[in-house]
């Protein structure tokens, strides 16, 4: 489908506002799941690694299904997908209030809510990139702050609701609030070109008209023959019995000849329909082959290949603090008198600031967004190494703020992806990268929890997390260095919407 030139304004700002609130309502509870994590530990009495699967699935399963989410958005559009995701998120949260055990939460909160979040995230990012070009970094930064503001507010909101109505009542109320996603999704008007070709019709519409005409004629012939035969024979039989028998024999001969012709015509039409179905299946198979060929071409890009490794390692090591920081403070025996604000809330508000500032920086022409993203990865690794040395609320709060700000690099990640592969391949490439991000989100918190169950302390776990993030950052930096690009002379031939760090494919 051909789109109009991005207006960089107009209705695009409405898209930004509704996408902000949609992510706020959708991601508020899953990102602030650390508050619920403590309640589930006490309610079900399971290990930290086993209980951490609930929150990690909720934040990771949607990203794991990003290729499917991308196909849904490409096939049905952002608006229907956003509305459907609202039903999934609200239904999953309400179902979780009736969870009898931790395994039920894996499905209701982890899978159902996670898939709803993945669908909504892909829809909001895709439609925002379609409406903005020059201000894309700012627009993506604004909509991505919705989830961070949701983390900040929902961390305190869920704690208050648990005190007032218990864990079950909290999930019911939060689920009811999520139904407002339906109103946000209804305002996501698609940006389509008036001169764009109409979408292809369904298979039934592609069937030649003569098939349907033939069936109609076939039915009419049979009915008319039966009616004429019956009326003619009845009349003859009443007037003359011998003539009646002779006409019956004659009519049978005529009908047999007609039936032979009809059978031949029917066989011909069946052959035509069979050939049509074979051509349709062949075409669909070619589309699938093209999809996988394009995927192979993407991985021939050194920067893209390093990007998927970096995002996988970053989510394995960088996501656990947002889920487990509250338990880290409780394990450090920090007094509640010194607990001025939930650490998750600090992460949330600083993530909002980080997304805005990093998104604005990405719009400056003199800023290389890839190097900016690599810088955030390296600094995140250093901050993770410092967590085991934090023994007071003040130091944990400072590290939470730093980690929250650096986690704001999510706002420039779609920008980096677009500049690496181009807007035409954004949906395809972003779906692949989000799959690996979801894999990291799903594995990170359980791994940290298992380290704690094994060692009864978080130090080893966060050393491992910091090493993963630093490794991913260094690999991406090496892939982006100009010395690794042997085809630097081709940089002038690159499309105008890419940076010089894009590595040309061999195709």
Short mmCIF file of C-alpha atoms in Angstrom, two decimals:
data_model
loop_
_atom_site.label_atom_id
_atom_site.label_comp_id
_atom_site.label_asym_id
_atom_site.label_seq_id
_atom_site.Cartn_x
_atom_site.Cartn_y
_atom_site.Cartn_z
CA UNK A 1 0.00 0.00 0.00
CA UNK A 2 1.34 3.44 -0.95
CA UNK A 3 1.20 6.13 1.70
CA UNK A 4 1.09 9.87 1.41
CA UNK A 5 4.13 11.92 2.29
CA UNK A 6 4.32 12.12 6.11
CA UNK A 7 2.63 15.41 7.10
CA UNK A 8 4.80 15.84 10.24
CA UNK A 9 1.82 17.45 11.94
CA UNK A 10 -1.91 17.89 11.55
CA UNK A 11 -3.75 14.73 12.53
CA UNK A 12 -0.36 13.24 13.34
CA UNK A 13 -0.40 15.09 16.66
CA UNK A 14 -3.73 13.45 17.46
CA UNK A 15 -2.06 10.12 16.71
CA UNK A 16 0.72 11.05 19.15
CA UNK A 17 -1.74 11.94 21.92
CA UNK A 18 -3.91 8.82 21.60
CA UNK A 19 -0.83 6.60 21.25
CA UNK A 20 0.56 8.14 24.43
CA UNK A 21 -2.59 7.34 26.41
CA UNK A 22 -2.92 3.91 24.82
CA UNK A 23 0.58 2.94 25.94
CA UNK A 24 -0.08 4.53 29.33
CA UNK A 25 -3.17 2.35 29.89
CA UNK A 26 -1.66 -0.77 28.36
CA UNK A 27 1.84 -0.84 29.84
CA UNK A 28 1.13 0.75 33.22
CA UNK A 29 0.45 -2.49 35.07
CA UNK A 30 2.92 -4.82 33.26
CA UNK A 31 5.82 -2.42 33.75
CA UNK A 32 4.90 -1.80 37.39
CA UNK A 33 4.49 -5.52 37.98
CA UNK A 34 7.21 -5.34 40.63
CA UNK A 35 4.53 -4.22 43.11
CA UNK A 36 2.39 -7.23 42.22
CA UNK A 37 5.48 -9.46 42.25
CA UNK A 38 5.89 -9.04 46.01
CA UNK A 39 2.21 -9.87 46.56
CA UNK A 40 2.41 -12.99 44.41
CA UNK A 41 5.50 -14.15 46.31
CA UNK A 42 3.54 -13.98 49.57
CA UNK A 43 0.26 -15.34 48.11
CA UNK A 44 1.55 -18.42 46.31
CA UNK A 45 4.81 -19.09 48.16
CA UNK A 46 6.78 -19.97 45.03
CA UNK A 47 10.46 -19.23 44.38
CA UNK A 48 11.65 -15.88 43.06
CA UNK A 49 12.71 -17.28 39.69
CA UNK A 50 9.40 -19.08 39.21
CA UNK A 51 7.30 -16.07 40.22
CA UNK A 52 9.37 -13.72 38.07
CA UNK A 53 8.13 -15.58 34.99
CA UNK A 54 4.76 -13.82 35.29
CA UNK A 55 6.15 -10.33 34.86
CA UNK A 56 8.78 -11.38 32.34
CA UNK A 57 6.17 -13.10 30.16
CA UNK A 58 3.89 -10.07 30.29
CA UNK A 59 6.70 -7.84 29.03
CA UNK A 60 8.35 -10.38 26.74
CA UNK A 61 5.64 -12.43 25.06
CA UNK A 62 4.34 -9.46 23.08
CA UNK A 63 7.81 -8.79 21.77
CA UNK A 64 8.37 -12.46 20.99
CA UNK A 65 5.24 -12.34 18.86
CA UNK A 66 6.35 -9.14 17.13
CA UNK A 67 6.61 -10.78 13.68
CA UNK A 68 3.00 -11.93 14.06
CA UNK A 69 2.00 -8.50 15.41
CA UNK A 70 3.68 -6.84 12.43
CA UNK A 71 1.79 -9.09 10.02
CA UNK A 72 -1.48 -8.24 11.80
CA UNK A 73 -0.84 -4.50 11.53
CA UNK A 74 0.18 -4.82 7.88
CA UNK A 75 -2.90 -6.91 7.08
CA UNK A 76 -5.63 -5.21 9.10
CA UNK A 77 -4.25 -1.76 9.90
CA UNK A 78 -3.26 -0.04 13.13
CA UNK A 79 -6.76 0.97 14.23
CA UNK A 80 -8.43 -2.50 14.29
CA UNK A 81 -5.36 -4.04 15.93
CA UNK A 82 -5.27 -1.35 18.63
CA UNK A 83 -8.96 -1.86 19.44
CA UNK A 84 -8.55 -5.63 19.60
CA UNK A 85 -5.52 -5.27 21.88
CA UNK A 86 -7.65 -3.24 24.32
CA UNK A 87 -9.98 -6.20 24.76
CA UNK A 88 -7.03 -8.54 25.31
CA UNK A 89 -5.32 -6.37 27.94
CA UNK A 90 -8.51 -5.66 29.88
CA UNK A 91 -9.66 -9.29 29.73
CA UNK A 92 -6.29 -10.65 30.83
CA UNK A 93 -6.06 -8.33 33.83
CA UNK A 94 -9.58 -9.17 34.96
CA UNK A 95 -8.98 -12.90 34.54
CA UNK A 96 -5.83 -12.61 36.67
CA UNK A 97 -7.91 -11.50 39.64
CA UNK A 98 -9.37 -15.01 39.80
CA UNK A 99 -6.01 -16.82 39.53
CA UNK A 100 -5.89 -19.86 41.86
CA UNK A 101 -2.16 -20.47 41.33
CA UNK A 102 0.93 -19.12 39.62
CA UNK A 103 0.38 -21.24 36.51
CA UNK A 104 -2.94 -19.55 35.80
CA UNK A 105 -1.13 -16.20 35.92
CA UNK A 106 1.33 -17.42 33.30
CA UNK A 107 -1.57 -17.57 30.85
CA UNK A 108 -3.88 -14.75 31.97
CA UNK A 109 -1.33 -12.10 32.91
CA UNK A 110 1.75 -13.33 31.06
CA UNK A 111 0.42 -14.46 27.68
CA UNK A 112 -2.93 -12.68 27.22
CA UNK A 113 -1.85 -9.30 28.57
CA UNK A 114 1.57 -9.66 26.93
CA UNK A 115 0.11 -10.32 23.49
CA UNK A 116 -2.23 -7.36 23.86
CA UNK A 117 0.70 -5.11 24.73
CA UNK A 118 2.71 -6.37 21.77
CA UNK A 119 -0.12 -5.70 19.33
CA UNK A 120 -0.70 -2.21 20.68
CA UNK A 121 2.98 -1.29 20.70
CA UNK A 122 3.48 -2.36 17.09
CA UNK A 123 0.35 -0.50 16.00
CA UNK A 124 1.30 2.78 17.72
CA UNK A 125 4.91 2.75 16.52
CA UNK A 126 3.98 1.88 12.93
CA UNK A 127 1.27 4.52 12.53
CA UNK A 128 3.46 7.19 14.17
CA UNK A 129 6.34 6.47 11.76
CA UNK A 130 3.88 6.81 8.89
CA UNK A 131 2.72 10.25 10.03
CA UNK A 132 6.18 11.68 10.87
CA UNK A 133 9.52 11.92 9.08
CA UNK A 134 11.50 15.02 10.09
CA UNK A 135 10.03 14.98 13.61
CA UNK A 136 9.92 11.22 13.95
CA UNK A 137 12.36 11.13 16.87
CA UNK A 138 10.27 13.63 18.84
CA UNK A 139 7.01 11.84 18.02
CA UNK A 140 8.35 8.42 19.01
CA UNK A 141 9.81 9.92 22.17
CA UNK A 142 6.44 11.43 23.11
CA UNK A 143 4.39 8.28 22.57
CA UNK A 144 6.93 6.06 24.31
CA UNK A 145 6.76 8.23 27.41
CA UNK A 146 3.20 6.97 27.84
CA UNK A 147 4.45 3.63 29.11
CA UNK A 148 6.96 5.36 31.42
CA UNK A 149 4.33 7.67 32.89
CA UNK A 150 2.15 4.60 33.31
CA UNK A 151 4.96 2.89 35.20
CA UNK A 152 5.34 5.91 37.49
CA UNK A 153 1.62 6.26 38.25
CA UNK A 154 0.65 2.59 38.31
CA UNK A 155 3.41 1.71 40.77
CA UNK A 156 1.80 3.95 43.40
CA UNK A 157 -1.77 3.31 42.19
CA UNK A 158 -1.52 -0.47 42.42
CA UNK A 159 0.01 -0.24 45.89
CA UNK A 160 -2.91 1.91 47.08
CA UNK A 161 -5.49 -0.33 45.44
CA UNK A 162 -3.95 -3.40 47.06
CA UNK A 163 -4.19 -1.78 50.49
CA UNK A 164 -7.81 -0.73 49.90
CA UNK A 165 -9.30 -3.62 47.92
CA UNK A 166 -6.71 -6.39 47.99
CA UNK A 167 -4.82 -7.94 45.10
CA UNK A 168 -7.93 -9.23 43.32
CA UNK A 169 -9.75 -5.91 43.52
CA UNK A 170 -6.66 -4.10 42.27
CA UNK A 171 -6.48 -6.24 39.13
CA UNK A 172 -10.20 -5.82 38.43
CA UNK A 173 -10.01 -2.02 38.66
CA UNK A 174 -6.85 -1.81 36.56
CA UNK A 175 -8.48 -4.07 33.95
CA UNK A 176 -11.53 -1.82 33.79
CA UNK A 177 -9.29 1.21 33.24
CA UNK A 178 -7.64 -0.57 30.31
CA UNK A 179 -10.94 -0.57 28.39
CA UNK A 180 -10.24 3.08 27.56
CA UNK A 181 -7.74 1.76 25.02
CA UNK A 182 -10.75 1.16 22.75
CA UNK A 183 -11.45 4.89 22.56
CA UNK A 184 -7.80 5.64 21.81
CA UNK A 185 -7.61 3.03 19.07
CA UNK A 186 -10.73 4.35 17.33
CA UNK A 187 -8.95 7.66 16.65
CA UNK A 188 -5.98 6.08 14.85
CA UNK A 189 -7.05 7.10 11.35
CA UNK A 190 -4.84 5.42 8.72
CA UNK A 191 -2.71 7.53 6.41
CA UNK A 192 -3.45 6.26 2.91
CA UNK A 193 -2.83 7.77 -0.48
CA UNK A 194 -5.91 8.65 -2.48
CA UNK A 195 -4.14 7.42 -5.59
CA UNK A 196 -3.06 4.16 -4.03
CA UNK A 197 -4.36 0.97 -5.62
CA UNK A 198 -7.27 -0.72 -3.95
CA UNK A 199 -6.36 -3.68 -1.77
CA UNK A 200 -6.68 -7.06 -3.39
CA UNK A 201 -9.98 -8.78 -2.92
CA UNK A 202 -10.47 -12.04 -1.19
CA UNK A 203 -10.19 -15.32 -3.03
CA UNK A 204 -13.94 -15.55 -3.49
CA UNK A 205 -13.97 -12.23 -5.34
CA UNK A 206 -11.17 -13.39 -7.64
CA UNK A 207 -13.19 -16.37 -8.91
CA UNK A 208 -14.32 -15.69 -12.48
CA UNK A 209 -17.95 -14.73 -12.87
CA UNK A 210 -18.72 -17.61 -15.21
CA UNK A 211 -18.36 -20.03 -12.30
CA UNK A 212 -21.24 -18.44 -10.48
CA UNK A 213 -23.24 -17.96 -13.72
CA UNK A 214 -22.78 -21.61 -14.55
CA UNK A 215 -24.10 -22.79 -11.21
CA UNK A 216 -27.08 -20.50 -11.55
CA UNK A 217 -27.85 -21.72 -15.07
CA UNK A 218 -27.33 -25.32 -14.05
CA UNK A 219 -29.93 -25.02 -11.33
CA UNK A 220 -32.38 -23.23 -13.64
CA UNK A 221 -32.05 -25.85 -16.40
CA UNK A 222 -32.73 -28.71 -14.01
CA UNK A 223 -35.73 -26.97 -12.50
CA UNK A 224 -37.19 -25.99 -15.90
CA UNK A 225 -36.68 -29.45 -17.34
CA UNK A 226 -38.38 -31.08 -14.37
CA UNK A 227 -41.29 -28.66 -14.52
CA UNK A 228 -41.81 -28.98 -18.29
CA UNK A 229 -41.39 -32.71 -18.16
CA UNK A 230 -43.92 -33.09 -15.41
CA UNK A 231 -46.50 -30.80 -17.00
CA UNK A 232 -46.13 -32.22 -20.49
CA UNK A 233 -46.32 -35.82 -19.33
CA UNK A 234 -49.32 -35.19 -17.12
CA UNK A 235 -51.19 -33.62 -20.01
CA UNK A 236 -50.38 -36.47 -22.41
CA UNK A 237 -51.26 -39.13 -19.88
CA UNK A 238 -54.68 -37.61 -19.32
CA UNK A 239 -55.54 -37.47 -23.05
CA UNK A 240 -53.81 -40.51 -24.50
CA UNK A 241 -52.10 -43.30 -22.65
CA UNK A 242 -50.03 -44.77 -25.60
CA UNK A 243 -48.72 -41.35 -26.51
CA UNK A 244 -47.86 -40.85 -22.85
CA UNK A 245 -45.55 -43.87 -22.81
CA UNK A 246 -43.90 -42.88 -26.09
CA UNK A 247 -43.25 -39.33 -24.90
CA UNK A 248 -41.79 -40.59 -21.64
CA UNK A 249 -39.23 -42.63 -23.57
CA UNK A 250 -38.48 -39.68 -25.88
CA UNK A 251 -38.05 -37.28 -22.95
CA UNK A 252 -35.68 -39.67 -21.23
CA UNK A 253 -33.48 -39.75 -24.34
CA UNK A 254 -33.50 -35.95 -24.55
CA UNK A 255 -32.69 -35.58 -20.85
CA UNK A 256 -29.87 -38.09 -21.08
CA UNK A 257 -28.26 -36.11 -23.90
CA UNK A 258 -28.68 -32.87 -21.92
CA UNK A 259 -27.20 -34.47 -18.82
CA UNK A 260 -24.16 -35.65 -20.82
CA UNK A 261 -23.53 -32.10 -22.04
CA UNK A 262 -24.03 -30.72 -18.55
CA UNK A 263 -21.59 -33.25 -17.09
CA UNK A 264 -18.93 -32.28 -19.63
CA UNK A 265 -19.43 -28.61 -18.84
CA UNK A 266 -19.29 -29.31 -15.13
CA UNK A 267 -16.03 -31.25 -15.48
CA UNK A 268 -14.56 -28.37 -17.46
CA UNK A 269 -15.48 -25.89 -14.77
CA UNK A 270 -14.04 -28.13 -12.05
CA UNK A 271 -10.73 -28.27 -13.92
CA UNK A 272 -10.72 -24.48 -14.26
CA UNK A 273 -11.42 -24.01 -10.55
CA UNK A 274 -8.71 -26.51 -9.63
CA UNK A 275 -6.16 -24.66 -11.76
CA UNK A 276 -7.22 -21.40 -10.18
CA UNK A 277 -6.70 -22.75 -6.67
CA UNK A 278 -3.28 -24.13 -7.65
CA UNK A 279 -2.24 -20.72 -9.00
CA UNK A 280 -3.45 -19.05 -5.81
CA UNK A 281 -1.53 -21.49 -3.60
CA UNK A 282 1.56 -20.99 -5.75
CA UNK A 283 1.28 -17.24 -5.36
CA UNK A 284 0.95 -17.48 -1.57
CA UNK A 285 3.99 -19.74 -1.46
CA UNK A 286 5.96 -17.20 -3.47
CA UNK A 287 4.99 -14.51 -0.94
CA UNK A 288 6.31 -16.63 1.93
CA UNK A 289 9.55 -17.31 0.04
CA UNK A 290 9.92 -13.59 -0.62
CA UNK A 291 9.45 -12.86 3.08
CA UNK A 292 12.22 -15.24 4.09
CA UNK A 293 14.52 -13.98 1.33
CA UNK A 294 14.04 -10.43 2.60
CA UNK A 295 14.84 -11.65 6.11
CA UNK A 296 18.11 -13.18 4.89
CA UNK A 297 18.97 -9.91 3.15
CA UNK A 298 18.41 -8.00 6.39
CA UNK A 299 20.86 -10.21 8.27
CA UNK A 300 23.52 -9.59 5.63
CA UNK A 301 23.63 -6.06 7.03
CA UNK A 302 26.37 -6.10 9.70
CA UNK A 303 24.76 -3.34 11.73
CA UNK A 304 21.37 -5.06 11.73
CA UNK A 305 22.92 -8.38 12.78
CA UNK A 306 24.79 -6.70 15.63
CA UNK A 307 21.65 -4.78 16.56
CA UNK A 308 19.62 -7.92 17.19
CA UNK A 309 22.41 -9.37 19.39
CA UNK A 310 22.66 -6.10 21.33
CA UNK A 311 18.91 -5.82 21.95
CA UNK A 312 18.78 -9.46 23.10
CA UNK A 313 21.62 -9.02 25.61
CA UNK A 314 20.34 -5.61 26.70
CA UNK A 315 16.94 -6.99 27.64
CA UNK A 316 18.43 -9.99 29.41
CA UNK A 317 20.47 -7.70 31.66
CA UNK A 318 18.68 -4.35 31.60
CA UNK A 319 15.08 -5.35 32.20
CA UNK A 320 15.34 -7.19 35.59
CA UNK A 321 15.91 -4.01 37.70
CA UNK A 322 12.50 -2.62 36.76
CA UNK A 323 10.89 -5.83 37.97
CA UNK A 324 13.08 -6.79 40.92
CA UNK A 325 14.37 -3.51 42.35
CA UNK A 326 11.71 -3.49 45.08
CA UNK A 327 12.79 -6.94 46.18
CA UNK A 328 16.44 -5.86 46.02
CA UNK A 329 15.64 -3.10 48.52
CA UNK A 330 13.75 -5.52 50.77
CA UNK A 331 16.64 -8.01 50.61
CA UNK A 332 19.05 -5.21 51.64
CA UNK A 333 16.96 -4.70 54.84
CA UNK A 334 16.24 -1.05 54.06
CA UNK A 335 13.95 0.49 56.66
CA UNK A 336 10.49 1.58 55.53
CA UNK A 337 11.07 4.93 57.23
CA UNK A 338 13.76 5.69 54.64
CA UNK A 339 11.47 4.55 51.81
CA UNK A 340 10.26 7.90 50.48
CA UNK A 341 9.13 6.74 47.02
CA UNK A 342 8.88 3.33 45.32
CA UNK A 343 12.04 2.60 43.36
CA UNK A 344 9.88 1.50 40.43
CA UNK A 345 8.26 4.94 40.36
CA UNK A 346 11.72 6.54 40.18
CA UNK A 347 12.60 4.28 37.27
CA UNK A 348 9.35 5.25 35.57
CA UNK A 349 9.68 9.02 35.85
CA UNK A 350 13.34 8.98 34.81
CA UNK A 351 12.50 6.75 31.86
CA UNK A 352 9.99 9.38 30.76
CA UNK A 353 12.66 12.09 30.94
CA UNK A 354 15.16 9.86 29.16
CA UNK A 355 12.79 9.08 26.31
CA UNK A 356 12.02 12.76 25.76
CA UNK A 357 15.63 13.94 25.87
CA UNK A 358 17.00 11.08 23.78
CA UNK A 359 14.15 11.44 21.28
CA UNK A 360 14.89 15.17 20.88
CA UNK A 361 18.61 14.48 20.48
CA UNK A 362 17.86 11.96 17.74
CA UNK A 363 16.30 14.73 15.62
CA UNK A 364 19.54 16.75 15.49
CA UNK A 365 21.43 16.15 12.26
CA UNK A 366 24.82 16.24 13.97
CA UNK A 367 23.85 13.37 16.31
CA UNK A 368 24.50 9.83 15.11
CA UNK A 369 21.65 7.90 16.71
CA UNK A 370 23.46 4.57 16.51
CA UNK A 371 26.43 5.85 18.54
CA UNK A 372 23.97 7.50 20.93
CA UNK A 373 22.24 4.15 21.40
CA UNK A 374 25.58 2.37 21.94
CA UNK A 375 26.51 4.95 24.60
CA UNK A 376 23.31 4.20 26.54
CA UNK A 377 24.09 0.47 26.44
CA UNK A 378 27.61 0.90 27.82
CA UNK A 379 26.44 3.23 30.59
CA UNK A 380 23.65 0.79 31.51
CA UNK A 381 26.20 -1.99 31.92
CA UNK A 382 28.28 0.13 34.27
CA UNK A 383 25.21 1.03 36.35
CA UNK A 384 24.26 -2.64 36.69
CA UNK A 385 27.73 -3.47 37.98
CA UNK A 386 27.23 -0.81 40.69
CA UNK A 387 23.96 -2.25 42.10
CA UNK A 388 25.66 -4.85 44.37
CA UNK A 389 27.57 -2.00 46.08
CA UNK A 390 24.38 -0.05 46.89
CA UNK A 391 23.44 -0.69 50.53
CA UNK A 392 21.14 2.28 51.24
CA UNK A 393 17.90 3.68 49.84
CA UNK A 394 19.65 6.79 48.54
CA UNK A 395 22.18 4.88 46.44
CA UNK A 396 19.52 2.50 45.13
CA UNK A 397 17.32 5.48 44.24
CA UNK A 398 20.18 7.15 42.36
CA UNK A 399 20.97 3.97 40.43
CA UNK A 400 17.28 3.49 39.70
CA UNK A 401 17.16 7.00 38.25
CA UNK A 402 20.23 6.39 36.08
CA UNK A 403 18.91 3.05 34.84
CA UNK A 404 15.51 4.59 34.17
CA UNK A 405 17.00 7.43 32.14
CA UNK A 406 19.14 5.06 30.08
CA UNK A 407 16.19 2.73 29.51
CA UNK A 408 14.67 5.67 27.66
CA UNK A 409 16.75 4.54 24.69
CA UNK A 410 13.62 2.61 23.66
CA UNK A 411 12.39 5.86 22.13
CA UNK A 412 15.29 6.00 19.67
CA UNK A 413 15.41 2.29 18.90
CA UNK A 414 12.70 2.51 16.18
CA UNK A 415 14.56 5.54 14.86
CA UNK A 416 17.81 3.57 14.66
CA UNK A 417 16.01 0.68 12.97
CA UNK A 418 14.43 2.98 10.40
CA UNK A 419 17.73 4.64 9.58
CA UNK A 420 19.40 1.24 9.28
CA UNK A 421 16.98 -0.57 6.96
CA UNK A 422 14.73 2.23 5.63
CA UNK A 423 11.06 3.02 6.22
CA UNK A 424 9.98 0.46 3.61
CA UNK A 425 11.39 -2.44 5.66
CA UNK A 426 10.64 -0.98 9.08
CA UNK A 427 7.72 -3.26 9.91
CA UNK A 428 9.59 -6.38 8.81
CA UNK A 429 12.90 -5.53 10.52
CA UNK A 430 11.30 -4.12 13.66
CA UNK A 431 9.24 -7.26 14.12
CA UNK A 432 12.38 -9.41 13.99
CA UNK A 433 14.26 -7.19 16.45
CA UNK A 434 11.32 -7.09 18.85
CA UNK A 435 11.22 -10.89 18.80
CA UNK A 436 14.75 -11.01 20.21
CA UNK A 437 13.93 -8.20 22.63
CA UNK A 438 11.01 -10.24 23.90
CA UNK A 439 13.24 -13.27 24.28
CA UNK A 440 15.56 -11.20 26.45
CA UNK A 441 12.67 -9.80 28.50
CA UNK A 442 11.31 -13.29 29.09
CA UNK A 443 14.65 -14.76 30.18
CA UNK A 444 16.18 -11.87 32.15
CA UNK A 445 14.11 -11.73 35.38
CA UNK A 446 13.85 -15.53 35.81
CA UNK A 447 17.63 -15.84 35.38
CA UNK A 448 18.21 -13.18 38.04
CA UNK A 449 15.65 -14.88 40.28
CA UNK A 450 17.33 -18.25 39.83
CA UNK A 451 20.69 -16.70 40.69
CA UNK A 452 19.13 -15.46 43.95
CA UNK A 453 17.55 -18.85 44.73
CA UNK A 454 20.95 -20.43 44.14
CA UNK A 455 23.19 -17.95 45.97
CA UNK A 456 20.65 -16.21 48.29
CA UNK A 457 21.98 -12.80 47.14
CA UNK A 458 21.65 -10.57 44.06
CA UNK A 459 25.35 -9.66 43.56
CA UNK A 460 26.23 -12.47 41.14
CA UNK A 461 23.01 -11.93 39.20
CA UNK A 462 23.67 -8.24 38.53
CA UNK A 463 27.31 -8.89 37.62
CA UNK A 464 25.98 -11.27 34.99
CA UNK A 465 23.40 -8.69 33.83
CA UNK A 466 26.02 -5.96 33.49
CA UNK A 467 28.32 -8.23 31.52
CA UNK A 468 25.51 -9.07 29.04
CA UNK A 469 24.68 -5.41 28.39
CA UNK A 470 28.34 -4.39 28.00
CA UNK A 471 28.98 -7.27 25.59
CA UNK A 472 26.03 -6.26 23.42
CA UNK A 473 27.15 -2.62 23.40
CA UNK A 474 30.70 -3.45 22.36
CA UNK A 475 29.55 -5.78 19.57
CA UNK A 476 27.27 -3.10 18.16
CA UNK A 477 30.04 -0.51 18.40
CA UNK A 478 32.47 -2.73 16.52
CA UNK A 479 29.91 -3.39 13.77
CA UNK A 480 29.23 0.34 13.37
CA UNK A 481 32.85 1.50 13.18
CA UNK A 482 33.80 2.81 9.73
CA UNK A 483 36.87 0.57 9.59
CA UNK A 484 34.60 -2.49 9.32
CA UNK A 485 32.86 -1.12 6.27
CA UNK A 486 35.00 -2.12 3.33
CA UNK A 487 32.59 -0.43 0.96
CA UNK A 488 32.96 3.11 2.26
CA UNK A 489 33.13 4.40 -1.29
CA UNK A 490 29.50 3.34 -1.71
CA UNK A 491 28.31 5.57 1.11
CA UNK A 492 27.51 8.34 -1.32
CA UNK A 493 25.22 5.97 -3.19
CA UNK A 494 23.17 5.08 -0.15
CA UNK A 495 19.52 6.21 -0.05
CA UNK A 496 19.05 9.67 1.47
CA UNK A 497 17.06 8.27 4.39
CA UNK A 498 19.97 6.20 5.76
CA UNK A 499 23.13 7.04 7.65
CA UNK A 500 26.64 6.19 6.53
CA UNK A 501 26.87 3.38 9.07
CA UNK A 502 24.43 1.28 7.07
CA UNK A 503 26.23 -1.64 5.48
CA UNK A 504 25.16 -2.33 1.92
CA UNK A 505 23.85 -5.81 1.30
CA UNK A 506 25.23 -8.08 -1.37
CA UNK A 507 21.97 -8.31 -3.26
#
